Short mmCIF file of C-alpha atoms in Angstrom, two decimals:
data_model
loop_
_atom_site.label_atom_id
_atom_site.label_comp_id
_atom_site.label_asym_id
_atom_site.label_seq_id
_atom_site.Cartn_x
_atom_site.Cartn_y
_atom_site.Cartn_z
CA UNK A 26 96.54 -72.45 196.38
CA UNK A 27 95.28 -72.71 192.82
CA UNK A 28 95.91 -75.90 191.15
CA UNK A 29 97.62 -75.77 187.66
CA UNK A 30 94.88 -75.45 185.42
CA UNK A 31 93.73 -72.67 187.33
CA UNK A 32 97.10 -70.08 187.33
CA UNK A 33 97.50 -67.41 185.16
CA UNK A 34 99.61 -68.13 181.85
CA UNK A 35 99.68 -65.44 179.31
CA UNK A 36 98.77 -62.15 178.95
CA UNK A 37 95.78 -63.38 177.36
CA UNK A 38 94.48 -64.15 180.57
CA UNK A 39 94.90 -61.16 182.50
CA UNK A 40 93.08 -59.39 179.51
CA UNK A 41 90.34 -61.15 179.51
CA UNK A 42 90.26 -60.98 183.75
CA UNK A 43 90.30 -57.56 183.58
CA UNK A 44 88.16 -57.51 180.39
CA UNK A 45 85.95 -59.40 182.63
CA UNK A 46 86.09 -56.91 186.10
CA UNK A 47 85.57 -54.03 183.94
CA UNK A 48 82.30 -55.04 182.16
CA UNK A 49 81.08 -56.20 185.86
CA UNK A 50 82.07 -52.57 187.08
CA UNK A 51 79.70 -51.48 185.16
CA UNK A 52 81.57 -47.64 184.77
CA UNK A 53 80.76 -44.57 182.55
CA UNK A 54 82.17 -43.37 179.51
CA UNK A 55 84.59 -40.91 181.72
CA UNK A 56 86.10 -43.48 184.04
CA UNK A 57 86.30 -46.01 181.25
CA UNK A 58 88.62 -42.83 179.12
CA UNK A 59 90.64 -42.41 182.61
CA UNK A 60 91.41 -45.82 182.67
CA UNK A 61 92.54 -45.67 179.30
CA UNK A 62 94.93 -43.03 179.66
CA UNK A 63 96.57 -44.31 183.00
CA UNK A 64 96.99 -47.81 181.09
CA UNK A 65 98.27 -45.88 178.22
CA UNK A 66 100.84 -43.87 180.44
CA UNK A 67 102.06 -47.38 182.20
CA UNK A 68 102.64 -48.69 178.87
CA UNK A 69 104.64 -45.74 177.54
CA UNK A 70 101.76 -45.04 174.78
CA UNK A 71 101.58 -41.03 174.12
CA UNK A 72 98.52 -39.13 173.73
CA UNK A 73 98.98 -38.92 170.01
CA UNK A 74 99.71 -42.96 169.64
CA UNK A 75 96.55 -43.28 171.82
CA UNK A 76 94.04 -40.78 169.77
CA UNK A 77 95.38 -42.28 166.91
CA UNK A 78 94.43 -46.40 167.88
CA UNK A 79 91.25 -45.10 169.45
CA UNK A 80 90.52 -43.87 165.56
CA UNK A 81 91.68 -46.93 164.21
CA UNK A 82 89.44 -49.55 166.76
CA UNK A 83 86.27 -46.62 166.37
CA UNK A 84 86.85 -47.27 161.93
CA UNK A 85 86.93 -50.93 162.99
CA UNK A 86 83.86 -51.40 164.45
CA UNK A 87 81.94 -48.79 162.21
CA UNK A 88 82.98 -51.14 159.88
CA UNK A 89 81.90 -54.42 161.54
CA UNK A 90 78.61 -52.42 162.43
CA UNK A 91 78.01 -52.10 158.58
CA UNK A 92 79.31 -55.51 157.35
CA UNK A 93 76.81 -56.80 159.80
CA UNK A 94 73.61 -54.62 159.14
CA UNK A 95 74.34 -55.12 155.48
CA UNK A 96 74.46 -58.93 155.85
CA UNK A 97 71.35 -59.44 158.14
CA UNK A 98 69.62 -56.63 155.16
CA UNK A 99 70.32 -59.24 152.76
CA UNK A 100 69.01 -62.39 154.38
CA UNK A 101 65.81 -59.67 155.05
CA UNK A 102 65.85 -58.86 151.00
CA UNK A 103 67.05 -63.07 150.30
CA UNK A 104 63.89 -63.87 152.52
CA UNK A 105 61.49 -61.74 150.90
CA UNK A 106 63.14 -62.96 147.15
CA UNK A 107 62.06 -66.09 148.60
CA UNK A 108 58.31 -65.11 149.19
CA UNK A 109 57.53 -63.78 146.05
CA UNK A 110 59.12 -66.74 144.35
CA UNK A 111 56.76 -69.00 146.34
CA UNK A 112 53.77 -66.58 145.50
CA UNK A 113 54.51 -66.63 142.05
CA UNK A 114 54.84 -70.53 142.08
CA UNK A 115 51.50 -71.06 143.79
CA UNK A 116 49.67 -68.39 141.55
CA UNK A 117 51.33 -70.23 138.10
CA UNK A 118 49.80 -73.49 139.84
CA UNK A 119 46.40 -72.41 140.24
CA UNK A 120 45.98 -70.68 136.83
CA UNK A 121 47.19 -74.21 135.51
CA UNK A 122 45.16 -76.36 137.50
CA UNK A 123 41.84 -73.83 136.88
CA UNK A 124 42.51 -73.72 133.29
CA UNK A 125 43.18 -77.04 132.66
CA UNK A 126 40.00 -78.61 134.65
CA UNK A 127 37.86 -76.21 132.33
CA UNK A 128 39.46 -77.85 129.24
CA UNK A 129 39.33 -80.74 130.62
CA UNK A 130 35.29 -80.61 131.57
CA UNK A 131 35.18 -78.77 128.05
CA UNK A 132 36.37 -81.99 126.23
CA UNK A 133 34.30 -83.84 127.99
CA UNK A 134 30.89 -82.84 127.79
CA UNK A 135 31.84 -82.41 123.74
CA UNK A 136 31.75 -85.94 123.19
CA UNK A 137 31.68 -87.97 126.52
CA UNK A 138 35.74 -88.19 126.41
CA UNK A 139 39.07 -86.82 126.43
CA UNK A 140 40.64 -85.92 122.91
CA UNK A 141 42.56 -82.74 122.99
CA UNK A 142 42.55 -81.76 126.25
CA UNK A 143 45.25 -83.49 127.46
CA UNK A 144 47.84 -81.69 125.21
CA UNK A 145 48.09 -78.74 126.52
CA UNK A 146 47.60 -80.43 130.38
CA UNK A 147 50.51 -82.05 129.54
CA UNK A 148 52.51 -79.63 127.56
CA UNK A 149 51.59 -76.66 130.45
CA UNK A 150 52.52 -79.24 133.13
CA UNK A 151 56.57 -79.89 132.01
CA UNK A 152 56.66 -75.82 131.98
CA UNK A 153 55.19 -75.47 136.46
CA UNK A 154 57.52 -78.48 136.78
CA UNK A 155 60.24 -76.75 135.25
CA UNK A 156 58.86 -73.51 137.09
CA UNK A 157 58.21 -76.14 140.39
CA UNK A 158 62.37 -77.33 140.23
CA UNK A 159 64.05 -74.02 139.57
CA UNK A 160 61.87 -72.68 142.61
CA UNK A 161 63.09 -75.15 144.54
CA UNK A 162 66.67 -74.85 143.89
CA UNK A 163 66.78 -72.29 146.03
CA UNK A 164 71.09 -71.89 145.91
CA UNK A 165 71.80 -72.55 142.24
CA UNK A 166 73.50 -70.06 140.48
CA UNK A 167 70.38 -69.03 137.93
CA UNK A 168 68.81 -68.53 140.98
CA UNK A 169 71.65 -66.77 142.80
CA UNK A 170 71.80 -64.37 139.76
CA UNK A 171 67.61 -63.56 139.84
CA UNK A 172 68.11 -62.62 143.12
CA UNK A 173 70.80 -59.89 142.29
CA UNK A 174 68.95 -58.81 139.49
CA UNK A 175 65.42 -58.55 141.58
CA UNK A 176 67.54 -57.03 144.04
CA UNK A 177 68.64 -54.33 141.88
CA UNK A 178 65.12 -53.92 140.51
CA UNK A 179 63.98 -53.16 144.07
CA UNK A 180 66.81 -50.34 144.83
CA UNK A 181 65.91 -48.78 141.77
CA UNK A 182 62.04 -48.79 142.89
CA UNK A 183 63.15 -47.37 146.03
CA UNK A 184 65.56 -44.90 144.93
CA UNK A 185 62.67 -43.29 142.39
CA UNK A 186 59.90 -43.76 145.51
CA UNK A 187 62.37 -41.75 147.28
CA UNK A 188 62.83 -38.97 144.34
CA UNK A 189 59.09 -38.96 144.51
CA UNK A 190 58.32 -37.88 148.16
#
C-alpha cells in the first residue's frame, strides 16, 4: 500500500499521470483526436465547445511559438549589436594607437623630445575611453536605445535587399 506522500491528491495529479502515460504511448495524431473526443463526451463537452478550445489552445501556442522565435531573434540581432560594437572599438583603438606612435616618433626625431605630441595623445585618448566605457556598458539605456535604432537600420537594409531580388 502506498504510503502518504505517494497517493493521489488532486486532479492535478491524475493529469499529469495520464499526461505522463500518454507521451510514453507514444500514439498518432488520430488516436490522440479519439481520445479527445471520448474525454470530451465523459465530460459533457459538445463538439462545438470542443472545436472551439482546440482553436483557442492551437492560437495559444502559435502565439508562444512566435513570442519565443522573436525573443531568441533578438538575443541573435543583441549578439551581433554586440560584435560590431566590439569591432568598431578595436578598429577606433588601433587607428589611435597607429596615429599617435607616428606623432609621437614625428616629435621626436624633430628635436630629440616630446613637445606637441602629447596633446592630441592625450586629447584622442579621453574620446576611446569615453568610446572604451560606453562599449562596455553594455545595458545602459544610451546603449539600449543604439541597439533599437541599429536594429531598425538593419530591417530597413533588409526590407530594400529584399525589394531588390
Amino acid at each position: 500500500m502506498p504510503s502518504d506522500e505517494l497517493k493521489l491528491k488532486s486532479d492535478e495529479d491524475v493529469e499529469a499521470i495520464l499526461r505522463l502515460a500518454i507521451q510514453k504511448a507514444s500514439p498518432t495524431d488520430d488516436a490522440l483526436r479519439d481520445r479527445l473526443k471520448s474525454a470530451a463526451d465523459e465530460l459533457g463537452i459538445t463538439p462545438e465547445q470542443l472545436a472551439a478550445a482546440e482553436e483557442e489552445f492551437r492560437a495559444q501556442k502559435s502565439r508562444e511559438v512566435a513570442q519565443q522565435q522573436a525573443i531568441l531573434e533578438e538575443e541573435g540581432e543583441w549578439k551581433l549589436f554586440r560584435r560590431e560594437q566590439l569591432h568598431e572599438l578595436y578598429g577606433h583603438m588601433g587607428v589611435y594607437l597607429a596615429v599617435n606612435l607616428g606623432l609621437l616618433s614625428m616629435d621626436f626625431f624633430q628635436n630629440g623630445r616630446l613637445d606637441w605630441a602629447l596633446f592630441p595623445l592625450f586629447g584622442w585618448g579621453i574620446g576611446v575611453l569615453i568610446h572604451i566605457v560606453s562599449t562596455l556598458a553594455a545595458h545602459s539605456s544610451d546603449n539600449q536605445d543604439e541597439f533599437h535604432k541599429w536594429r531598425r537600420k538593419q530591417r530597413r537594409r533588409k526590407g530594400r535587399l529584399e525589394e531588390d531580388e
